[in-house]
Amino acid sequence: MAGFNKVVHSYEDAMAGLQDGMTVIAGGFGLCGIPEGLIAQIKKMKTKDLTVVSNNCGVDGFGLGILLEDKQIKKMIASYVGENALFEKQLLNGELEVELTPQGTLAEKMRAGGAGIPAFFTATGYGTPVAEGKETREIKGRNYVLEESITGDFAIVRAWKADRYGNLMFRHTSMNFNPMAATAGKITVAEVEEIVEPGELEPSQIHTPGIYVQRVIKGNFEKRIERRMVRQG
Amino acid sequence: MALSREQVAMRVAQELQDGYYVNLGIGIPTLVANYVPKGMEVMLQSENGLLGMGPYPTEDEIDADMINAGKETVTAIKGAAIFNSAESFAMIRGGHVDLTVLGAFEVDQNGNIASWMIPGKLVKGMGGAMDLVAGAQNIVVTMTHADKYGNSKLLTDCTLPLTGVGCVKKIVTDLAVLEVRNGAFHLLERAPGISVEEIQQKTAGKLVIEGNVPEMTFN
């Protein structure tokens, strides 16, 4: 049954095989639902020249932001990168390349990548700088932009519960990009809050079927909050 | 007098209809949630994957795994649904969201909108704005009518890089409510005490004024 025991017990094993120049797709929205320990492991490995695909690039000192500290990211593909002074500095210095991608297009690029669809037409971005240099086509009277899908050498995701088959469930809005990212990695690593026995996850409630997931590791999460808003109870 | 941010939000709230699914952008659009008319039910969509967004949490309810698209802690109402980002944008791009409210730097008389990039300034990204403007059935833009130097933001042609083409239907500014159609801004309402002449003077694009333009009313 070892073939279906995807649980690894060290971050070294979780990220084994990551090399300079690879593409890493990371789940998360802001700091919500990010694989904190796997990102820390990439920092520890000092892997360079990475292309990182994620909605955002963390903040200074946390999340994907820590990979900027030793200039490990060569190119960032994201929809919004406004939360990070180091990012700004490296971008202006020309040490970092950024490909800004509309959020829905980014999600669909990952989804399509995981589903074996090489490209798709979307109305998003038509007539804007995003469409520059891309094929466009009029279909049924509306104009669309051809967007290519994305796959990664690695995908790193954060999930709530997993079993040793790699089946995943996500918690609340920490789901965000994680299910799409999980489908689009050659090696998908899930860092999870809890590993349960096979059968404990109701099959019809599983968000990501284990076929997409190669490695599972139990993590400990700080779950930092980016904008803490409270109402008087 | 020009409307306050709250009054702009109150006026936008009059565009809501019972049973609407609505996406509210950051800033003034977010305030619209405070003015949903009594007895009306609307579902707020947050593009990070939440349909049925509720108010901010109490101290006891705070959960790092529950945020809105502005990355703020938030709650879900009873009857809410949570889903992944592709699903969220399928709703948006598939035209299932009834109304999108968002801010802008500029809008032009052909319904083009520029809201995400000022050349020479650091570009932070478009987030979900391009998807929202391309997908929504109905888009209301909120912004001040002119910038702080008095330059109109309602133009013949947008000067900044676009977020979307030919998509804006309605604009609520601090001075007026305008509809965009047939290559012109049509003046529908003016803020209390604001003259048609002042609106004309602060609208650089083609402005159509038909008959007596009523003042906005607030309940």
Coordinates of C-alpha atoms in Angstrom, one line a residue:
Chain A
M1 CA 0.0 0.0 0.0
A2 CA 3.1 2.2 0.1
G3 CA 2.2 3.5 -3.4
F4 CA -0.8 5.3 -1.8
N5 CA 0.9 6.5 1.3
K6 CA 1.7 10.0 0.3
V7 CA 2.5 11.2 3.8
V8 CA 6.1 12.5 4.3
H9 CA 7.5 13.4 7.7
S10 CA 10.0 16.1 6.9
Y11 CA 10.0 19.3 5.0
E12 CA 13.2 18.1 3.2
D13 CA 11.3 15.1 1.8
A14 CA 8.3 17.3 1.1
M15 CA 10.3 19.6 -1.2
A16 CA 12.9 17.1 -2.5
G17 CA 13.6 17.6 -6.2
L18 CA 13.1 21.3 -6.3
Q19 CA 15.8 22.9 -8.4
D20 CA 17.0 26.3 -9.6
G21 CA 14.9 27.7 -12.4
M22 CA 11.8 25.7 -11.7
T23 CA 8.2 27.0 -11.7
V24 CA 6.3 26.8 -8.4
I25 CA 2.6 27.4 -8.2
A26 CA 1.5 28.4 -4.7
G27 CA -2.1 28.4 -3.4
G28 CA -3.3 31.2 -1.1
F29 CA -5.0 34.6 -1.2
G30 CA -3.0 37.2 0.6
L31 CA -1.8 35.4 3.7
C32 CA -4.9 33.2 3.8
G33 CA -4.4 29.6 3.0
I34 CA -0.7 29.7 2.3
P35 CA 1.6 26.7 2.8
E36 CA 3.8 28.4 5.4
G37 CA 6.2 25.5 6.1
L38 CA 6.7 24.6 2.5
I39 CA 7.6 28.3 1.7
A40 CA 10.0 28.3 4.6
Q41 CA 11.6 25.1 3.3
I42 CA 12.2 26.7 -0.1
K43 CA 13.9 29.6 1.7
K44 CA 16.0 27.1 3.6
M45 CA 17.0 25.3 0.4
K46 CA 18.2 28.6 -1.2
T47 CA 16.7 27.5 -4.6
K48 CA 17.3 30.3 -7.1
D49 CA 15.8 31.7 -10.3
L50 CA 12.3 30.5 -9.4
T51 CA 9.2 31.5 -11.3
V52 CA 6.5 31.7 -8.7
V53 CA 2.8 31.7 -9.7
S54 CA 0.5 32.9 -7.0
N55 CA -2.3 35.5 -6.6
N56 CA 0.0 37.6 -4.3
C57 CA 3.6 37.6 -3.1
G58 CA 3.0 37.6 0.7
V59 CA 4.2 40.5 2.8
D60 CA 7.6 41.6 4.0
G61 CA 8.9 38.9 6.2
F62 CA 6.0 36.4 5.8
G63 CA 4.6 34.1 3.2
L64 CA 6.1 34.2 -0.3
G65 CA 7.7 37.6 0.8
I66 CA 10.5 35.7 2.5
L67 CA 11.7 34.3 -0.8
L68 CA 12.5 37.8 -1.9
E69 CA 15.0 38.2 1.0
D70 CA 17.7 36.1 -0.8
K71 CA 16.4 37.0 -4.3
Q72 CA 15.2 33.5 -5.0
I73 CA 12.4 34.6 -7.2
K74 CA 13.3 35.6 -10.8
K75 CA 9.7 36.0 -12.0
M76 CA 6.4 36.5 -10.3
I77 CA 3.1 35.8 -12.0
A78 CA 0.4 37.4 -9.8
S79 CA -2.7 39.5 -9.9
Y80 CA -1.8 41.9 -7.1
V81 CA 1.5 42.6 -5.4
G82 CA 0.9 45.8 -3.5
E83 CA 1.7 44.6 0.1
N84 CA 5.4 44.3 -0.1
A85 CA 8.2 47.0 0.1
L86 CA 11.0 44.5 -0.8
F87 CA 9.0 43.4 -3.9
E88 CA 8.7 47.0 -5.0
K89 CA 12.4 47.6 -4.5
Q90 CA 13.5 44.5 -6.5
L91 CA 11.0 45.3 -9.3
L92 CA 12.3 48.8 -9.7
N93 CA 15.9 47.6 -9.6
G94 CA 15.2 45.1 -12.4
E95 CA 16.1 42.2 -10.2
L96 CA 12.6 40.8 -10.4
E97 CA 10.2 40.4 -13.3
V98 CA 6.5 40.5 -12.8
E99 CA 3.7 39.3 -15.1
L100 CA 0.5 40.9 -13.8
T101 CA -2.5 38.7 -14.6
P102 CA -6.2 39.3 -13.9
Q103 CA -7.3 37.2 -10.9
G104 CA -9.9 35.2 -12.8
T105 CA -7.5 34.6 -15.7
L106 CA -4.9 33.4 -13.2
A107 CA -7.3 30.9 -11.6
E108 CA -8.4 29.7 -15.0
K109 CA -4.8 29.4 -16.2
M110 CA -4.1 27.0 -13.3
R111 CA -7.4 25.2 -13.8
A112 CA -6.8 24.8 -17.5
G113 CA -3.2 23.7 -16.9
G114 CA -4.3 21.0 -14.6
A115 CA -7.0 19.9 -16.9
G116 CA -4.8 19.6 -20.0
I117 CA -6.2 22.6 -21.8
P118 CA -3.4 24.6 -23.4
A119 CA -5.2 27.9 -23.8
F120 CA -8.6 29.5 -23.6
F121 CA -10.4 32.6 -24.8
T122 CA -11.7 35.1 -22.3
A123 CA -13.2 38.6 -22.5
T124 CA -11.2 39.6 -19.5
G125 CA -8.4 42.1 -20.5
Y126 CA -9.6 42.7 -24.1
G127 CA -8.5 46.2 -25.1
T128 CA -6.2 46.5 -22.1
P129 CA -2.4 46.2 -21.7
V130 CA -3.0 42.6 -20.7
A131 CA -4.0 41.7 -24.2
E132 CA -0.9 43.2 -25.8
G133 CA 0.9 40.7 -28.0
K134 CA -1.8 38.0 -27.6
E135 CA -4.1 36.6 -30.2
T136 CA -7.6 38.0 -30.1
R137 CA -10.8 36.7 -31.8
E138 CA -14.3 37.8 -32.2
I139 CA -16.8 35.1 -31.3
K140 CA -20.5 35.6 -31.6
G141 CA -20.0 39.4 -31.7
R142 CA -17.8 39.7 -28.7
N143 CA -14.0 40.1 -28.5
Y144 CA -11.8 37.7 -26.6
V145 CA -8.1 37.3 -25.7
L146 CA -6.3 33.9 -26.0
E147 CA -4.7 33.1 -22.7
E148 CA -2.3 30.2 -22.3
S149 CA -2.6 27.9 -19.3
I150 CA 0.0 27.4 -16.6
T151 CA 1.6 24.2 -15.1
G152 CA 4.3 24.0 -12.5
D153 CA 7.2 21.8 -11.7
F154 CA 5.9 22.0 -8.2
A155 CA 2.6 23.1 -6.7
I156 CA 2.5 23.9 -3.0
V157 CA -0.9 24.1 -1.3
R158 CA -2.4 24.5 2.2
A159 CA -5.3 22.2 3.1
W160 CA -7.3 21.6 6.3
K161 CA -7.7 17.8 6.3
A162 CA -6.0 15.1 4.2
D163 CA -5.7 11.3 4.2
R164 CA -2.7 9.3 3.1
Y165 CA -4.3 9.0 -0.4
G166 CA -3.8 12.7 -0.8
N167 CA -7.5 13.6 -0.7
L168 CA -7.9 17.1 0.5
M169 CA -10.5 19.3 2.1
F170 CA -10.0 23.0 2.6
R171 CA -11.4 25.2 5.4
H172 CA -13.5 28.3 4.7
T173 CA -12.0 30.9 2.4
S174 CA -8.5 29.4 2.8
M175 CA -9.6 27.3 -0.1
N176 CA -9.2 30.1 -2.7
F177 CA -6.5 29.2 -5.3
N178 CA -5.4 26.0 -3.6
P179 CA -7.6 23.5 -5.5
M180 CA -6.5 24.8 -8.9
A181 CA -2.9 25.0 -7.9
A182 CA -3.1 21.4 -6.7
T183 CA -4.1 20.2 -10.1
A184 CA -1.4 22.1 -12.0
G185 CA 1.8 20.8 -10.4
K186 CA 3.9 17.9 -11.7
I187 CA 4.7 17.4 -8.1
T188 CA 1.9 18.7 -5.8
V189 CA 2.7 19.0 -2.1
A190 CA -0.1 19.6 0.4
E191 CA 0.8 21.0 3.8
V192 CA -2.2 20.2 6.0
E193 CA -3.6 20.9 9.4
E194 CA -4.7 17.4 10.1
I195 CA -4.1 13.9 8.6
V196 CA -7.1 11.6 9.1
E197 CA -7.7 7.9 8.5
P198 CA -8.9 6.9 5.0
G199 CA -12.7 6.9 5.0
E200 CA -13.0 9.7 7.5
L201 CA -13.4 12.2 4.7
E202 CA -16.8 11.8 3.2
P203 CA -16.0 11.0 -0.5
S204 CA -18.5 13.4 -2.0
Q205 CA -17.2 16.3 0.2
I206 CA -13.6 16.0 -0.9
H207 CA -12.5 19.2 -2.6
T208 CA -9.3 17.8 -4.2
P209 CA -9.2 14.1 -5.1
G210 CA -5.9 12.5 -4.2
I211 CA -4.9 11.8 -7.8
Y212 CA -3.6 15.4 -8.1
V213 CA -1.5 15.2 -4.9
Q214 CA 1.9 13.5 -4.6
R215 CA 3.0 14.4 -1.1
V216 CA 1.2 15.3 2.1
I217 CA 2.9 16.8 5.2
K218 CA 1.3 17.8 8.5
G219 CA 2.2 21.4 9.2
N220 CA 2.0 23.9 12.0
F221 CA 0.5 27.2 10.9
E222 CA 0.8 30.7 12.4
K223 CA -2.1 31.8 10.2
R224 CA -1.2 35.5 10.3
I225 CA -4.1 37.9 9.7
E226 CA -3.4 40.6 7.1
R227 CA -6.2 43.0 8.0
R228 CA -7.8 42.4 11.3
M229 CA -11.3 44.0 11.3
V230 CA -13.7 43.6 14.2
R231 CA -17.2 44.8 14.9
Q232 CA -18.4 45.5 18.4
G233 CA -20.3 42.4 19.6
Chain B
M1 CA -23.1 70.4 -2.0
A2 CA -21.0 67.6 -3.3
L3 CA -21.9 64.2 -1.7
S4 CA -19.9 62.6 1.0
R5 CA -18.6 59.1 0.5
E6 CA -21.5 57.8 2.6
Q7 CA -24.0 59.6 0.5
V8 CA -22.5 58.3 -2.7
A9 CA -22.8 54.8 -1.2
M10 CA -26.4 55.6 -0.2
R11 CA -27.3 56.6 -3.7
V12 CA -25.6 53.5 -5.2
A13 CA -27.7 51.4 -2.8
Q14 CA -30.8 52.6 -4.6
E15 CA -29.6 50.6 -7.6
L16 CA -30.0 47.4 -5.6
Q17 CA -32.9 45.1 -6.2
D18 CA -34.3 42.3 -4.0
G19 CA -32.6 39.0 -4.9
Y20 CA -29.6 40.6 -6.5
Y21 CA -26.1 39.0 -6.3
V22 CA -23.7 41.9 -5.9
N23 CA -19.9 42.4 -5.9
L24 CA -18.6 45.4 -4.1
G25 CA -15.1 46.7 -4.7
I26 CA -12.8 48.3 -2.2
G27 CA -13.4 51.8 -0.9
I28 CA -16.8 53.6 -1.3
P29 CA -18.3 50.5 -3.0
T30 CA -17.8 48.5 0.3
L31 CA -19.9 51.1 2.1
V32 CA -22.9 50.3 0.0
A33 CA -23.4 47.2 2.1
N34 CA -24.4 49.5 5.0
Y35 CA -27.3 51.0 3.1
V36 CA -29.2 47.9 1.7
P37 CA -32.8 49.0 2.0
K38 CA -34.8 47.4 4.8
G39 CA -36.8 44.4 3.8
M40 CA -34.5 43.8 0.8
E41 CA -32.3 40.7 0.5
V42 CA -29.1 40.9 -1.5
M43 CA -26.2 38.4 -1.5
L44 CA -22.7 39.9 -1.5
Q45 CA -20.1 38.1 -3.5
S46 CA -16.4 38.3 -2.5
E47 CA -14.2 37.2 -5.3
N48 CA -11.8 35.2 -3.1
G49 CA -14.6 32.6 -2.9
L50 CA -17.5 33.7 -0.8
L51 CA -21.1 34.2 -1.7
G52 CA -23.1 35.6 1.2
M53 CA -20.5 37.8 2.9
G54 CA -21.6 39.1 6.3
P55 CA -20.3 41.9 8.6
Y56 CA -16.9 42.0 10.2
P57 CA -16.5 39.4 13.0
T58 CA -16.7 40.1 16.7
E59 CA -13.5 39.6 18.6
D60 CA -14.7 36.0 19.5
E61 CA -15.7 35.2 15.9
I62 CA -12.3 36.2 14.3
D63 CA -11.0 33.3 12.1
A64 CA -7.8 33.7 10.0
D65 CA -9.4 31.4 7.4
M66 CA -12.4 33.7 6.8
I67 CA -11.4 36.8 4.9
N68 CA -12.9 39.0 2.1
A69 CA -11.3 40.1 -1.2
G70 CA -9.8 43.1 0.7
K71 CA -8.0 40.5 2.9
E72 CA -10.0 41.7 5.9
T73 CA -11.5 39.3 8.5
V74 CA -15.1 38.8 7.7
T75 CA -18.1 36.5 8.5
A76 CA -20.5 34.5 6.3
I77 CA -24.2 34.9 6.6
K78 CA -26.6 32.0 7.0
G79 CA -27.1 30.5 3.5
A80 CA -23.6 31.5 2.3
A81 CA -21.5 29.3 0.0
I82 CA -17.7 29.1 -0.1
F83 CA -15.8 27.9 -3.1
N84 CA -12.5 28.1 -5.0
S85 CA -11.2 31.0 -7.1
A86 CA -12.0 29.4 -10.5
E87 CA -15.6 28.8 -9.4
S88 CA -15.7 32.4 -8.1
F89 CA -14.6 33.8 -11.4
A90 CA -16.9 31.5 -13.3
M91 CA -19.7 33.3 -11.6
I92 CA -18.2 36.6 -12.4
R93 CA -17.1 35.9 -16.0
G94 CA -20.2 33.9 -16.8
G95 CA -22.4 36.9 -16.1
H96 CA -24.1 35.5 -13.1
V97 CA -23.4 38.5 -10.8
D98 CA -26.3 41.0 -11.2
L99 CA -24.4 44.1 -10.2
T100 CA -20.8 45.1 -9.7
V101 CA -19.8 48.4 -8.0
L102 CA -16.2 49.6 -8.3
G103 CA -14.1 52.7 -8.2
A104 CA -12.2 54.2 -11.1
F105 CA -9.6 56.8 -12.0
E106 CA -11.3 57.7 -15.3
V107 CA -14.3 56.7 -17.3
D108 CA -15.1 57.8 -20.9
Q109 CA -18.2 58.4 -22.9
N110 CA -17.9 55.0 -24.6
G111 CA -18.0 53.2 -21.3
N112 CA -14.3 52.4 -21.1
I113 CA -12.8 52.4 -17.6
A114 CA -9.3 52.9 -16.3
S115 CA -8.9 51.9 -12.7
W116 CA -5.7 50.0 -12.1
M117 CA -2.5 51.6 -13.5
I118 CA -1.0 55.1 -13.5
P119 CA 2.1 55.0 -15.8
G120 CA 5.2 56.2 -13.9
K121 CA 3.8 55.1 -10.6
L122 CA 4.3 51.6 -9.2
V123 CA 1.8 49.2 -10.6
K124 CA 0.4 46.9 -8.0
G125 CA -1.9 44.9 -10.2
M126 CA -5.5 44.6 -11.3
G127 CA -6.6 42.0 -8.9
G128 CA -10.1 40.9 -10.0
A129 CA -11.2 44.2 -11.5
M130 CA -10.6 43.2 -15.2
D131 CA -12.7 40.1 -14.7
L132 CA -15.4 41.9 -12.9
V133 CA -15.8 44.6 -15.6
A134 CA -15.7 42.1 -18.4
G135 CA -18.2 39.8 -16.8
A136 CA -20.8 41.8 -15.0
Q137 CA -24.3 42.4 -16.5
N138 CA -24.5 45.8 -14.8
I139 CA -21.6 47.9 -13.7
V140 CA -21.9 51.0 -11.5
V141 CA -18.7 53.1 -11.1
T142 CA -18.3 55.4 -8.1
M143 CA -15.7 58.2 -8.1
T144 CA -15.3 61.9 -7.6
H145 CA -16.5 63.8 -10.7
A146 CA -13.1 65.7 -10.9
D147 CA -9.7 65.2 -9.3
K148 CA -8.4 67.5 -6.6
Y149 CA -7.1 69.9 -9.2
G150 CA -10.6 70.2 -10.8
N151 CA -9.7 68.0 -13.8
S152 CA -12.7 66.0 -15.0
K153 CA -12.6 62.2 -14.6
L154 CA -15.4 61.8 -17.2
L155 CA -13.6 62.0 -20.4
T156 CA -14.0 61.7 -24.2
D157 CA -11.3 59.0 -24.2
C158 CA -9.6 57.5 -21.2
T159 CA -5.9 58.6 -21.0
L160 CA -4.8 55.9 -18.6
P161 CA -4.3 52.2 -19.5
L162 CA -7.8 50.5 -19.5
T163 CA -9.3 48.0 -17.2
G164 CA -12.1 47.2 -19.6
V165 CA -13.7 48.3 -22.8
G166 CA -17.3 49.6 -23.3
C167 CA -18.5 48.1 -20.1
V168 CA -19.6 50.9 -17.8
K169 CA -23.4 51.6 -17.7
K170 CA -23.8 53.9 -14.8
I171 CA -21.7 56.3 -12.8
V172 CA -22.4 57.8 -9.4
T173 CA -20.1 60.7 -8.6
D174 CA -20.1 63.2 -5.7
L175 CA -22.0 65.5 -8.1
A176 CA -24.3 63.4 -10.3
V177 CA -25.8 60.2 -11.5
L178 CA -25.0 59.5 -15.2
E179 CA -25.8 56.8 -17.6
V180 CA -23.4 55.9 -20.4
R181 CA -25.0 55.0 -23.7
N182 CA -24.6 55.9 -27.4
G183 CA -21.2 57.4 -26.9
A184 CA -22.3 60.0 -24.3
F185 CA -22.8 60.6 -20.7
H186 CA -26.5 61.2 -20.0
L187 CA -27.2 63.2 -16.9
L188 CA -29.9 61.6 -14.8
E189 CA -29.7 63.2 -11.4
R190 CA -27.7 65.9 -9.7
A191 CA -26.5 66.1 -6.1
P192 CA -28.7 68.4 -3.9
G193 CA -27.7 72.0 -4.5
I194 CA -25.4 71.2 -7.4
S195 CA -26.2 73.0 -10.7
V196 CA -26.4 71.5 -14.1
E197 CA -23.8 74.1 -15.2
E198 CA -21.3 72.9 -12.6
I199 CA -21.7 69.3 -13.8
Q200 CA -21.4 70.4 -17.4
Q201 CA -18.2 72.4 -16.5
K202 CA -16.7 69.4 -14.8
T203 CA -17.6 66.8 -17.5
A204 CA -14.9 66.7 -20.2
G205 CA -16.7 64.1 -22.3
K206 CA -19.9 64.5 -24.3
L207 CA -22.8 65.3 -21.8
V208 CA -26.4 64.9 -22.8
I209 CA -28.9 66.9 -20.7
E210 CA -32.5 66.3 -21.4
G211 CA -35.3 68.3 -19.7
N212 CA -35.2 69.1 -16.1
V213 CA -32.6 67.1 -14.2
P214 CA -34.0 66.2 -10.8
E215 CA -32.0 66.3 -7.6
M216 CA -31.1 63.0 -5.9
T217 CA -33.3 62.0 -3.1
F218 CA -32.3 60.1 0.0
N219 CA -34.7 58.2 2.3

